[in-house]
Amino acid sequence: MSAATTNVSIRVDKDIKSQADALFAEFGLNFTTAVNIFLRQTLREGKIPFTISLNKEPNKTTLEALKEIEEMEKNPSAYKSYKNVDEMMEELLK
């Protein structure tokens, strides 16, 4: 016997809905099933099951890491490299 259901009406941006439908279809889901999965997971965890953040820009540490990677790509010979993790760990533990 299935549980009683109720209809819920929500407004969603047309393009977002279309993109979501396409993604859910790749998982073999429809929009309703995906929303139900979200609701069940929310109840199971007792929270929104993902991080909600206002951080739109990478933080200072991330920006510095990105700059470092760009520099390494420009001048690879200026940086020590290793053939494998064991070689790197051996040098780190010296």
Short mmCIF file of N, CA and C in Angstrom, two decimals, residues 8 10 14-15 22 26 29 33-34 36 44 46 49 57 61 69 75-76 78 85 87 89 93:
data_model
loop_
_atom_site.label_atom_id
_atom_site.label_comp_id
_atom_site.label_asym_id
_atom_site.label_seq_id
_atom_site.Cartn_x
_atom_site.Cartn_y
_atom_site.Cartn_z
N VAL A 8 2.06 19.68 -4.53
CA VAL A 8 2.75 20.89 -4.12
C VAL A 8 3.02 21.71 -5.38
N ILE A 10 5.14 24.83 -6.94
CA ILE A 10 6.25 25.76 -6.73
C ILE A 10 6.58 26.47 -8.03
N LYS A 14 12.15 28.91 -15.71
CA LYS A 14 11.92 27.98 -16.82
C LYS A 14 13.21 27.30 -17.27
N ASP A 15 14.29 28.07 -17.42
CA ASP A 15 15.56 27.48 -17.87
C ASP A 15 16.14 26.53 -16.83
N ALA A 22 16.59 17.71 -17.63
CA ALA A 22 17.57 17.00 -18.46
C ALA A 22 18.56 16.23 -17.60
N GLU A 26 18.99 11.96 -17.00
CA GLU A 26 20.22 11.18 -17.12
C GLU A 26 20.37 10.19 -15.97
N LEU A 29 15.52 9.74 -13.49
CA LEU A 29 14.56 10.33 -12.55
C LEU A 29 13.73 11.39 -13.26
N THR A 33 10.40 12.92 -8.57
CA THR A 33 11.21 11.96 -7.83
C THR A 33 12.45 12.63 -7.24
N ALA A 34 13.10 13.49 -8.02
CA ALA A 34 14.28 14.19 -7.54
C ALA A 34 13.95 15.08 -6.34
N ASN A 36 11.48 14.62 -4.26
CA ASN A 36 11.21 13.71 -3.14
C ASN A 36 12.50 13.18 -2.52
N ARG A 44 16.18 12.99 6.69
CA ARG A 44 17.10 11.98 7.22
C ARG A 44 18.26 12.65 7.95
N GLY A 46 18.34 15.91 8.90
CA GLY A 46 17.93 16.98 9.79
C GLY A 46 18.53 18.32 9.40
N PRO A 49 20.90 19.09 2.78
CA PRO A 49 21.98 18.12 2.55
C PRO A 49 23.13 18.62 1.67
N GLU A 57 33.16 34.41 -4.44
CA GLU A 57 34.54 34.57 -4.87
C GLU A 57 35.41 33.58 -4.11
N THR A 61 43.18 32.29 0.41
CA THR A 61 44.05 31.11 0.32
C THR A 61 43.91 30.44 -1.04
N ILE A 69 49.95 27.96 -8.77
CA ILE A 69 49.84 26.98 -9.85
C ILE A 69 50.16 27.62 -11.19
N ASN A 75 56.85 28.35 -15.18
CA ASN A 75 58.27 28.06 -14.92
C ASN A 75 58.43 26.70 -14.24
N PRO A 76 58.10 25.61 -14.91
CA PRO A 76 58.15 24.30 -14.26
C PRO A 76 59.55 23.90 -13.79
N ALA A 78 61.67 25.65 -12.33
CA ALA A 78 62.01 26.36 -11.09
C ALA A 78 61.50 25.62 -9.85
N VAL A 85 55.01 9.38 -5.05
CA VAL A 85 54.76 9.85 -3.68
C VAL A 85 55.85 9.38 -2.73
N GLU A 87 59.01 8.91 -3.29
CA GLU A 87 60.18 9.78 -3.46
C GLU A 87 59.97 11.13 -2.75
N MET A 89 57.90 11.74 -0.21
CA MET A 89 57.86 11.54 1.24
C MET A 89 59.26 11.34 1.81
N LEU A 93 60.77 13.78 4.71
CA LEU A 93 61.11 13.24 6.03
C LEU A 93 62.59 13.34 6.36
#
